[in-house]
Each structure stands twice: as structure tokens, then as C-alpha cells.
Amino acid sequence: MAMQKIFIREILDSRGNPTVEADLHTAKAAVPSGAQTKPTTWEPRISQKFGASAILGVSLAVYKVGAAEKGVSLYRHIADFAGNPDLILPALAFNMIIGGSHAVNKLAMQECMILPVEASFFKEAMRIGAEVYHHLKGVIKAKYGKDATNVGDEGGFAPNILENSESLELLKTAIQAAGYPDKVVICMDVAASEFCLNGKYDLNFMSRDDPLYKSFIKNYPMISIEDPFDQDDWATWTSFLLGVDIKIVGVANPKRIGQAVEKACSCLLLKVNQISSVTKSIQGCKLAQSNGWGVMVSHRSGETEDTFIADFVGLCTGQIKTGTPCHLECLAKYSQLMRIEEALGDKAIFAGHKFHNPKASEKLEAPGLHWTDPGLLNLLPEINTGANQIKREKETRGWRLR
């Protein structure tokens, strides 16, 4: 299937911020954005020249065209490229209560989530997540009033509470009210880099010796904590990892994985727009899995209706977080995963409580980049022109990406 034309247009994400969508022959793909934008030293050489958003949009579209050319589903195409003969549907990390940069409240920690890991199949996990979400709304309304049930980015509730333990109590109460204390566990995204300035934390509990995190682990069914410390605070990460028996999630770019494998983490957070291409996302996933890590596929807080990350089921990561079961940009991904489960039929496998290592890890060679395709290289000047036009329009209109 010849790639004759690429067209990049400006669209808006779920927060009303501009992003890009790429049409490649018969395929199109839209790029998400995030609230956390701390600089990183890793960027593909090609993205430095043409812009990460434009390149990612094209990368997503290239994979869709590749699947169409082979006559297979997108998730099967990704699985083949990753070397996975079998497919495993991921455990779901539903974002229930939000704070930090995702909400206008006093809660410092960014996300409190649930995982229905003891569900028997994916669709049951979806149902459990939705039921807990609705019970949580009732719990919050009864305690704080109707106004407290307003939602923020990704659809999570944003009650104006201060104590992080209070959000965990609300979750625990909702899980029990829904009748699933034996099927649901809790995880958190602290996003500690958001309140670390010049190497010092704004919050006084952020230290390796502070008992707060350990009290969470002791008092709640806590299964993992994401970004508990600043991304460059390796010493504290290492000390904390050695002292707990839950999964520590962090690191979104492959160059930092090698450093973190030896020092700090046990699970990769895979955000395709931070890595900048699908191929490099697959590389990062394989690298993490080959070192015995878990992998959690993640959306961004500024999302589109594109369902591509649902098709990352082909990577057999075992976990995905893509918001609450209410916002349309989130539901698009969940609905696609349910379609995939239906299409797989008897071959559908749900990661469930094996989410950290749903398949035996193998020392596989990560696939190489495929930007040498002559048809694609010939189109790069056109990609660059479209990306620059979008940049100029943003500057003219005074829009700012958060």
C-alpha cells in the first residue's frame, strides 16, 4: 500500500488545547497531551527536526496503514511487531479521585485509582469499575454535598479535601458499598515532581524515612504507587523500593529505564506521546519486560477520541490506565478493549491479578526503527510544513499547551 500523501490538521483535545491529527492515505490518528511537561534530555533525533507531535501522529497512522495492508487488526499488527503470538487483555486502573495539576482542589496527590484485579474477564472488570465509580459519587455526595461531585481532568471526582488519606478512605468505603472488597485493589499516582522545586519538596512528608506511604500500604489494599518521589531523586527511590513489597511505577522514556532498573522502579509507565513514536514505545516496553518489570500503558490528561492505546493490548503489558468510566475520550478506549475481547472469543485472556507479569518475560531484541522507508522520508518536508503551520497558528491565537 503506497503512502502518497500525509495531511496534518489541528484539532482540540479533551481540555480544549490544540493538538494534531495526521491523515496518512486511509488512516488517521490524533495525538494526546499531558499536564506534566518537565523537560527531559531524551528525544529522537527525527523529532528534534520535525516536532514530536507531528512525528507521533504520523507514526500512529503508519501502524494503522500497516495493519490495513496486512489485512489484520491493529492490535494483531502491534503484537506481531512486538513478537507476541498471544494477546492478554490488561487489568484496568480506573482514576476515581484526582488532585494536583488535574484538579482545582487542595489534594496534593494527583490520582487515586482502583484495579478490579480479581475479575474473571475484562468485561466484568469494566462493570465493577463502573459500579464503584457510581457508589463513590454517592459516598462523596452524602459526606460533602452535591457540589463535591464535580469532576476534573479524566473524569475523576475532585472533592475539596486536604488529606490524602481521606481520599483513600472514600475509595475504601465505595468499594465496600459496591460489594467488591475482595475483588478490587488501590493504586496511586503521586506525581511528586510537580511539587519538587530545586531539589526540595514543597510537602513535608516527602522523605525516604517518612511513614506516610508505608501507612497507606498497611491500612489500604495498596498494590502500587506511581512517581512517589521526584524523577531525579534516585537515592530516595532506591531506599523506598527496598523497604516495600508493592510495585513502584515510574520512568516514561527508554534511556532512563536502564538507570531505573538498577536503582529505583519495578514498573514502566508507557506514555506513547512522551516517547514520541510507536516503534520506540514498543522498544521501551520490551526493554522493561526483559528486565522483569511490569508495564502500565497510560493515556494523558489531555486526550482525544483516538483509541490507539487500547490496541496496545498487543504488547501484553497487563495494565492500562485511561481515566474514568464516564468521559467520552476515556470510554472510547474502554469500548475498543471490550470489542477486542469479543473478537478474541475463547482466546481472550484477562491479566487480572497477574497484571504485573502476565506472560513469561523473555530477553527479546527490541525492534529497530523503521523511519528509513523511502515513501515516508520523501514526505517528511510536508510533515514539517504542516507542523510549523500549526505552531504559527498557536502563537498567533495566543494558545498555550499545558
Tab-separated table of C-alpha atoms in Angstrom:
chain	number	residue	atom	x	y	z
A	1	MET	CA	0.000	0.000	0.000
A	2	ALA	CA	1.824	3.124	-1.230
A	3	MET	CA	1.977	6.138	1.067
A	4	GLN	CA	1.321	9.019	-1.291
A	5	LYS	CA	0.169	11.835	0.968
A	6	ILE	CA	0.208	12.929	4.594
A	7	PHE	CA	-2.059	15.705	5.836
A	8	ILE	CA	-1.758	17.126	9.359
A	9	ARG	CA	-4.574	19.198	10.821
A	10	GLU	CA	-5.103	20.987	14.094
A	11	ILE	CA	-7.787	19.615	16.415
A	12	LEU	CA	-8.623	20.137	20.100
A	13	ASP	CA	-8.052	17.653	22.898
A	14	SER	CA	-10.363	16.965	25.849
A	15	ARG	CA	-9.162	20.080	27.690
A	16	GLY	CA	-9.673	22.383	24.718
A	17	ASN	CA	-5.957	22.589	23.958
A	18	PRO	CA	-4.716	22.350	20.367
A	19	THR	CA	-3.120	19.117	19.215
A	20	VAL	CA	-2.566	17.451	15.857
A	21	GLU	CA	-4.249	14.752	13.817
A	22	ALA	CA	-2.495	13.045	10.923
A	23	ASP	CA	-4.162	11.548	7.850
A	24	LEU	CA	-1.960	9.042	6.071
A	25	HIS	CA	-3.625	7.661	2.930
A	26	THR	CA	-6.681	5.982	4.541
A	27	ALA	CA	-5.568	6.095	8.192
A	28	LYS	CA	-5.687	8.907	10.697
A	29	ALA	CA	-4.525	9.291	14.280
A	30	ALA	CA	-4.724	12.021	16.930
A	31	VAL	CA	-2.099	12.939	19.496
A	32	PRO	CA	-2.820	13.378	23.245
A	33	SER	CA	-1.188	15.899	25.580
A	34	GLY	CA	-0.353	15.900	29.281
A	35	ALA	CA	-0.336	18.281	32.230
A	36	GLN	CA	3.141	17.225	33.333
A	37	THR	CA	5.707	18.755	30.989
A	38	LYS	CA	9.009	18.662	32.879
A	39	PRO	CA	11.934	18.783	30.421
A	40	THR	CA	13.741	15.568	29.524
A	41	THR	CA	17.085	15.061	27.841
A	42	TRP	CA	15.840	12.181	25.651
A	43	GLU	CA	14.294	12.927	22.272
A	44	PRO	CA	14.585	11.115	18.983
A	45	ARG	CA	16.806	12.897	16.506
A	46	ILE	CA	13.998	12.913	13.994
A	47	SER	CA	11.619	14.580	16.449
A	48	GLN	CA	14.134	17.360	17.092
A	49	LYS	CA	13.928	18.194	13.401
A	50	PHE	CA	10.241	17.776	12.727
A	51	GLY	CA	8.458	18.057	16.085
A	52	ALA	CA	7.319	15.243	18.366
A	53	SER	CA	3.577	15.766	17.899
A	54	ALA	CA	3.784	15.686	14.102
A	55	ILE	CA	6.036	12.625	14.138
A	56	LEU	CA	3.835	10.769	16.635
A	57	GLY	CA	0.703	11.482	14.612
A	58	VAL	CA	2.381	10.047	11.527
A	59	SER	CA	3.777	7.100	13.498
A	60	LEU	CA	0.291	6.189	14.745
A	61	ALA	CA	-1.111	6.463	11.232
A	62	VAL	CA	1.741	4.387	9.748
A	63	TYR	CA	0.861	1.485	12.040
A	64	LYS	CA	-2.808	1.724	11.087
A	65	VAL	CA	-1.887	1.618	7.403
A	66	GLY	CA	0.448	-1.312	8.071
A	67	ALA	CA	-2.381	-3.271	9.681
A	68	ALA	CA	-4.709	-2.475	6.781
A	69	GLU	CA	-2.099	-3.558	4.253
A	70	LYS	CA	-1.654	-6.906	6.035
A	71	GLY	CA	-5.408	-7.327	6.395
A	72	VAL	CA	-5.217	-7.751	10.172
A	73	SER	CA	-6.458	-5.813	13.176
A	74	LEU	CA	-4.281	-3.049	14.585
A	75	TYR	CA	-3.731	-4.918	17.856
A	76	ARG	CA	-2.643	-8.030	15.939
A	77	HIS	CA	-0.247	-5.946	13.855
A	78	ILE	CA	1.292	-4.464	17.017
A	79	ALA	CA	1.515	-7.915	18.611
A	80	ASP	CA	3.317	-9.275	15.541
A	81	PHE	CA	5.757	-6.377	15.555
A	82	ALA	CA	6.404	-6.940	19.283
A	83	GLY	CA	6.805	-10.694	18.809
A	84	ASN	CA	3.750	-11.709	20.872
A	85	PRO	CA	1.802	-14.700	19.487
A	86	ASP	CA	-0.848	-14.462	22.230
A	87	LEU	CA	-2.843	-11.459	23.413
A	88	ILE	CA	-3.594	-10.538	27.025
A	89	LEU	CA	-6.256	-8.002	27.988
A	90	PRO	CA	-4.971	-5.604	30.652
A	91	ALA	CA	-6.131	-5.006	34.193
A	92	LEU	CA	-7.831	-1.613	34.425
A	93	ALA	CA	-6.625	1.242	36.622
A	94	PHE	CA	-9.705	3.460	36.905
A	95	ASN	CA	-8.987	7.019	38.015
A	96	MET	CA	-11.502	7.786	40.762
A	97	ILE	CA	-10.303	10.786	42.808
A	98	ILE	CA	-7.974	13.438	41.451
A	99	GLY	CA	-5.877	16.287	42.781
A	100	GLY	CA	-2.611	18.006	41.933
A	101	SER	CA	-2.424	19.515	38.447
A	102	HIS	CA	-5.526	17.597	37.336
A	103	ALA	CA	-7.993	19.375	39.623
A	104	VAL	CA	-8.756	22.643	41.388
A	105	ASN	CA	-8.717	21.366	44.962
A	106	LYS	CA	-6.280	21.129	47.864
A	107	LEU	CA	-5.357	17.478	47.354
A	108	ALA	CA	-1.643	17.205	46.569
A	109	MET	CA	-1.526	13.691	45.144
A	110	GLN	CA	-2.673	13.516	41.555
A	111	GLU	CA	-4.666	10.288	41.201
A	112	CYS	CA	-6.296	7.669	43.403
A	113	MET	CA	-7.253	4.645	41.330
A	114	ILE	CA	-8.829	1.207	41.657
A	115	LEU	CA	-7.942	-2.026	39.866
A	116	PRO	CA	-10.574	-4.819	39.763
A	117	VAL	CA	-7.824	-7.455	39.552
A	118	GLU	CA	-9.954	-10.362	40.775
A	119	ALA	CA	-12.493	-10.050	37.956
A	120	SER	CA	-12.731	-13.176	35.816
A	121	PHE	CA	-12.705	-11.372	32.475
A	122	PHE	CA	-12.277	-7.874	31.074
A	123	LYS	CA	-15.955	-7.003	30.720
A	124	GLU	CA	-16.559	-7.915	34.358
A	125	ALA	CA	-13.686	-5.635	35.377
A	126	MET	CA	-15.359	-2.819	33.433
A	127	ARG	CA	-18.661	-3.425	35.209
A	128	ILE	CA	-17.005	-3.479	38.637
A	129	GLY	CA	-15.140	-0.257	37.901
A	130	ALA	CA	-18.324	1.500	36.779
A	131	GLU	CA	-20.253	0.340	39.848
A	132	VAL	CA	-17.547	1.502	42.260
A	133	TYR	CA	-17.439	4.856	40.439
A	134	HIS	CA	-21.175	5.406	40.921
A	135	HIS	CA	-21.042	4.312	44.561
A	136	LEU	CA	-18.131	6.704	45.115
A	137	LYS	CA	-20.241	9.554	43.774
A	138	GLY	CA	-22.909	8.692	46.329
A	139	VAL	CA	-20.378	8.469	49.161
A	140	ILE	CA	-18.881	11.872	48.301
A	141	LYS	CA	-22.311	13.490	47.884
A	142	ALA	CA	-23.519	12.164	51.244
A	143	LYS	CA	-20.426	13.421	53.079
A	144	TYR	CA	-19.637	16.719	51.363
A	145	GLY	CA	-22.718	17.679	49.339
A	146	LYS	CA	-23.595	17.633	45.652
A	147	ASP	CA	-21.038	20.297	44.696
A	148	ALA	CA	-18.229	17.967	45.770
A	149	THR	CA	-19.107	15.513	42.988
A	150	ASN	CA	-17.731	17.805	40.295
A	151	VAL	CA	-15.095	16.137	38.158
A	152	GLY	CA	-11.745	17.274	36.789
A	153	ASP	CA	-9.416	16.048	34.056
A	154	GLU	CA	-10.080	12.415	33.077
A	155	GLY	CA	-13.452	12.408	34.871
A	156	GLY	CA	-12.192	11.739	38.394
A	157	PHE	CA	-14.042	13.303	41.310
A	158	ALA	CA	-12.347	16.354	42.810
A	159	PRO	CA	-13.778	16.984	46.291
A	160	ASN	CA	-12.048	19.841	48.081
A	161	ILE	CA	-10.264	17.708	50.658
A	162	LEU	CA	-6.770	18.200	52.004
A	163	GLU	CA	-5.628	14.898	53.486
A	164	ASN	CA	-4.555	12.197	51.044
A	165	SER	CA	-5.630	9.503	53.498
A	166	GLU	CA	-9.158	10.925	53.306
A	167	SER	CA	-9.329	10.177	49.573
A	168	LEU	CA	-8.254	6.600	50.285
A	169	GLU	CA	-10.955	6.275	52.952
A	170	LEU	CA	-13.552	7.444	50.434
A	171	LEU	CA	-12.365	4.837	47.950
A	172	LYS	CA	-12.357	2.096	50.571
A	173	THR	CA	-15.918	2.989	51.589
A	174	ALA	CA	-17.127	2.997	47.967
A	175	ILE	CA	-15.507	-0.371	47.241
A	176	GLN	CA	-17.236	-1.892	50.270
A	177	ALA	CA	-20.569	-0.257	49.395
A	178	ALA	CA	-20.372	-1.724	45.890
A	179	GLY	CA	-19.737	-5.158	47.391
A	180	TYR	CA	-16.274	-5.777	45.938
A	181	PRO	CA	-13.738	-5.630	48.809
A	182	ASP	CA	-12.361	-8.991	47.700
A	183	LYS	CA	-12.031	-8.039	44.015
A	184	VAL	CA	-10.613	-4.513	43.990
A	185	VAL	CA	-7.241	-3.071	44.997
A	186	ILE	CA	-5.977	0.522	45.071
A	187	CYS	CA	-3.089	2.333	43.417
A	188	MET	CA	-1.912	5.950	43.461
A	189	ASP	CA	-0.162	8.430	41.210
A	190	VAL	CA	1.567	10.942	43.457
A	191	ALA	CA	3.282	12.912	40.641
A	192	ALA	CA	5.856	14.109	43.173
A	193	SER	CA	7.876	16.016	40.567
A	194	GLU	CA	5.008	18.510	40.436
A	195	PHE	CA	5.821	19.775	43.930
A	196	CYS	CA	9.599	19.389	43.904
A	197	LEU	CA	11.371	22.714	43.302
A	198	ASN	CA	15.153	22.979	43.030
A	199	GLY	CA	15.587	19.562	44.579
A	200	LYS	CA	13.337	20.302	47.581
A	201	TYR	CA	9.786	19.084	48.163
A	202	ASP	CA	7.009	21.549	48.932
A	203	LEU	CA	5.343	18.966	51.166
A	204	ASN	CA	6.987	17.987	54.419
A	205	PHE	CA	6.151	14.279	54.201
A	206	MET	CA	8.264	13.725	51.082
A	207	SER	CA	11.263	11.884	52.502
A	208	ARG	CA	12.528	8.335	52.376
A	209	ASP	CA	12.069	7.906	56.136
A	210	ASP	CA	8.578	9.354	56.434
A	211	PRO	CA	5.964	6.712	57.353
A	212	LEU	CA	3.076	8.159	55.304
A	213	TYR	CA	3.417	5.920	52.232
A	214	LYS	CA	4.024	2.897	54.426
A	215	SER	CA	0.874	3.702	56.396
A	216	PHE	CA	-1.074	3.756	53.120
A	217	ILE	CA	0.318	0.336	52.253
A	218	LYS	CA	-0.547	-1.009	55.712
A	219	ASN	CA	-4.067	0.400	56.026
A	220	TYR	CA	-5.403	0.060	52.470
A	221	PRO	CA	-5.268	-2.604	49.739
A	222	MET	CA	-2.470	-0.663	48.019
A	223	ILE	CA	-0.895	-2.514	45.095
A	224	SER	CA	1.328	0.168	43.530
A	225	ILE	CA	2.452	3.791	43.820
A	226	GLU	CA	3.406	5.833	40.774
A	227	ASP	CA	6.034	8.585	40.969
A	228	PRO	CA	6.293	8.709	44.780
A	229	PHE	CA	9.352	10.985	44.534
A	230	ASP	CA	10.889	13.419	42.069
A	231	GLN	CA	12.072	11.764	38.856
A	232	ASP	CA	15.725	12.617	39.594
A	233	ASP	CA	15.707	11.783	43.307
A	234	TRP	CA	17.273	8.357	42.709
A	235	ALA	CA	18.563	7.866	46.267
A	236	THR	CA	15.091	8.192	47.774
A	237	TRP	CA	13.529	5.976	45.097
A	238	THR	CA	16.103	3.262	45.783
A	239	SER	CA	15.684	3.370	49.550
A	240	PHE	CA	11.895	3.270	49.282
A	241	LEU	CA	11.877	0.396	46.769
A	242	LEU	CA	13.962	-1.743	49.111
A	243	GLY	CA	11.593	-1.118	52.009
A	244	VAL	CA	8.214	-2.027	50.463
A	245	ASP	CA	6.691	-5.049	48.750
A	246	ILE	CA	4.407	-3.236	46.290
A	247	LYS	CA	5.161	-2.112	42.737
A	248	ILE	CA	6.789	1.265	42.207
A	249	VAL	CA	5.780	2.790	38.871
A	250	GLY	CA	7.840	5.393	37.057
A	251	VAL	CA	10.005	6.323	34.080
A	252	ALA	CA	8.429	7.015	30.706
A	253	ASN	CA	11.430	7.134	28.393
A	254	PRO	CA	13.692	4.226	27.420
A	255	LYS	CA	17.014	5.946	28.186
A	256	ARG	CA	16.050	6.240	31.852
A	257	ILE	CA	14.917	2.620	32.096
A	258	GLY	CA	18.477	1.302	32.253
A	259	GLN	CA	19.220	3.661	35.130
A	260	ALA	CA	15.996	2.873	36.961
A	261	VAL	CA	16.318	-0.913	36.552
A	262	GLU	CA	19.371	-0.816	38.789
A	263	LYS	CA	18.143	1.829	41.189
A	264	ALA	CA	14.546	2.713	41.607
A	265	CYS	CA	11.498	1.178	39.895
A	266	SER	CA	9.732	-2.066	39.172
A	267	CYS	CA	7.168	-0.926	36.579
A	268	LEU	CA	7.312	1.214	33.422
A	269	LEU	CA	4.652	3.846	32.780
A	270	LEU	CA	4.253	3.771	28.998
A	271	LYS	CA	3.019	7.097	27.569
A	272	VAL	CA	3.350	6.981	23.815
A	273	ASN	CA	3.343	10.763	23.378
A	274	GLN	CA	6.268	11.156	25.785
A	275	ILE	CA	8.302	8.574	23.878
A	276	SER	CA	7.272	10.164	20.541
A	277	SER	CA	6.746	7.126	18.293
A	278	VAL	CA	5.005	3.767	18.377
A	279	THR	CA	8.167	1.878	17.495
A	280	LYS	CA	10.125	3.424	20.340
A	281	SER	CA	7.217	2.722	22.683
A	282	ILE	CA	7.443	-0.942	21.716
A	283	GLN	CA	11.195	-0.822	22.297
A	284	GLY	CA	10.713	0.640	25.764
A	285	CYS	CA	8.072	-1.954	26.622
A	286	LYS	CA	10.262	-4.867	25.516
A	287	LEU	CA	13.245	-3.475	27.410
A	288	ALA	CA	11.215	-3.184	30.608
A	289	GLN	CA	9.679	-6.651	30.238
A	290	SER	CA	13.054	-8.242	29.533
A	291	ASN	CA	14.266	-6.872	32.877
A	292	GLY	CA	11.338	-8.359	34.778
A	293	TRP	CA	9.418	-5.102	35.098
A	294	GLY	CA	5.701	-4.651	34.798
A	295	VAL	CA	4.393	-2.202	32.183
A	296	MET	CA	1.378	0.095	32.513
A	297	VAL	CA	0.080	1.729	29.325
A	298	SER	CA	-1.166	5.225	30.105
A	299	HIS	CA	-3.223	7.919	28.445
A	300	ARG	CA	-2.622	11.648	29.025
A	301	SER	CA	-4.818	14.107	30.883
A	302	GLY	CA	-5.457	15.929	27.598
A	303	GLU	CA	-6.862	13.125	25.430
A	304	THR	CA	-8.620	12.669	22.099
A	305	GLU	CA	-11.166	10.124	20.907
A	306	ASP	CA	-8.390	8.122	19.214
A	307	THR	CA	-8.342	4.532	20.554
A	308	PHE	CA	-4.793	3.582	19.589
A	309	ILE	CA	-3.561	2.849	23.120
A	310	ALA	CA	-6.337	0.261	23.525
A	311	ASP	CA	-4.721	-1.657	20.666
A	312	PHE	CA	-1.512	-1.749	22.714
A	313	VAL	CA	-3.146	-4.895	24.076
A	314	GLY	CA	-0.791	-6.442	21.506
A	315	LEU	CA	2.120	-5.633	23.841
A	316	CYS	CA	0.697	-7.851	26.627
A	317	THR	CA	1.532	-5.209	29.222
A	318	GLY	CA	-1.026	-6.397	31.767
A	319	GLN	CA	-2.133	-2.906	32.877
A	320	ILE	CA	-3.715	0.200	31.394
A	321	LYS	CA	-4.956	3.461	32.861
A	322	THR	CA	-7.138	5.658	30.722
A	323	GLY	CA	-9.370	7.615	33.071
A	324	THR	CA	-12.819	7.017	34.493
A	325	PRO	CA	-15.758	5.115	33.013
A	326	CYS	CA	-17.591	8.346	32.145
A	327	HIS	CA	-15.764	10.791	29.811
A	328	LEU	CA	-16.164	10.004	26.116
A	329	GLU	CA	-12.431	10.179	25.360
A	330	CYS	CA	-11.922	7.556	28.090
A	331	LEU	CA	-14.904	5.414	27.137
A	332	ALA	CA	-13.654	5.232	23.543
A	333	LYS	CA	-10.608	3.263	24.752
A	334	TYR	CA	-12.612	1.066	27.122
A	335	SER	CA	-15.178	0.279	24.429
A	336	GLN	CA	-12.421	-0.665	21.999
A	337	LEU	CA	-10.944	-3.059	24.570
A	338	MET	CA	-14.357	-4.685	25.024
A	339	ARG	CA	-14.608	-5.087	21.242
A	340	ILE	CA	-11.183	-6.708	21.223
A	341	GLU	CA	-12.229	-9.139	23.968
A	342	GLU	CA	-15.339	-10.005	21.960
A	343	ALA	CA	-13.314	-10.505	18.765
A	344	LEU	CA	-10.823	-12.792	20.520
A	345	GLY	CA	-13.619	-15.001	21.825
A	346	ASP	CA	-12.298	-18.132	23.551
A	347	LYS	CA	-8.730	-16.907	23.038
A	348	ALA	CA	-9.290	-13.834	25.208
A	349	ILE	CA	-7.077	-13.830	28.311
A	350	PHE	CA	-7.551	-11.292	31.107
A	351	ALA	CA	-4.434	-10.360	33.079
A	352	GLY	CA	-6.325	-9.943	36.358
A	353	HIS	CA	-4.183	-10.428	39.463
A	354	LYS	CA	-1.247	-11.415	37.249
A	355	PHE	CA	-1.151	-7.885	35.844
A	356	HIS	CA	2.477	-7.255	36.797
A	357	ASN	CA	3.833	-10.168	34.776
A	358	PRO	CA	1.021	-11.565	32.611
A	359	LYS	CA	3.420	-13.550	30.444
A	360	ALA	CA	6.850	-15.070	30.922
A	361	SER	CA	9.442	-12.374	30.244
A	362	GLU	CA	11.959	-13.151	27.566
A	363	LYS	CA	15.227	-11.475	26.603
A	364	LEU	CA	13.947	-10.292	23.247
A	365	GLU	CA	15.746	-7.888	20.952
A	366	ALA	CA	13.732	-4.700	20.736
A	367	PRO	CA	12.637	-3.947	17.155
A	368	GLY	CA	14.563	-1.294	15.248
A	369	LEU	CA	13.270	1.989	13.954
A	370	HIS	CA	11.598	1.967	10.591
A	371	TRP	CA	11.918	5.605	9.555
A	372	THR	CA	14.063	4.544	6.573
A	373	ASP	CA	11.015	3.819	4.439
A	374	PRO	CA	11.667	5.883	1.283
A	375	GLY	CA	7.999	6.733	0.873
A	376	LEU	CA	7.847	8.172	4.380
A	377	LEU	CA	11.166	10.010	4.147
A	378	ASN	CA	10.026	11.737	0.963
A	379	LEU	CA	7.014	13.069	2.836
A	380	LEU	CA	8.920	14.486	5.829
A	381	PRO	CA	9.237	18.011	4.364
A	382	GLU	CA	5.448	18.082	4.031
A	383	ILE	CA	5.096	16.906	7.650
A	384	ASN	CA	7.448	19.656	8.764
A	385	THR	CA	5.486	22.280	6.846
A	386	GLY	CA	2.221	21.204	8.458
A	387	ALA	CA	3.707	21.133	11.966
A	388	ASN	CA	5.241	24.595	11.569
A	389	GLN	CA	1.921	25.963	10.312
A	390	ILE	CA	0.187	24.617	13.421
A	391	LYS	CA	2.885	26.157	15.624
A	392	ARG	CA	2.433	29.552	13.938
A	393	GLU	CA	-1.335	29.391	14.349
A	394	LYS	CA	-0.995	28.605	18.063
A	395	GLU	CA	1.337	31.566	18.553
A	396	THR	CA	-0.971	33.871	16.581
A	397	ARG	CA	-4.031	32.879	18.599
A	398	GLY	CA	-2.183	33.009	21.900
A	399	TRP	CA	-2.886	29.362	22.729
A	400	ARG	CA	-0.548	27.655	25.138
A	401	LEU	CA	-0.140	23.917	25.577
A	402	ARG	CA	-0.022	22.963	29.236
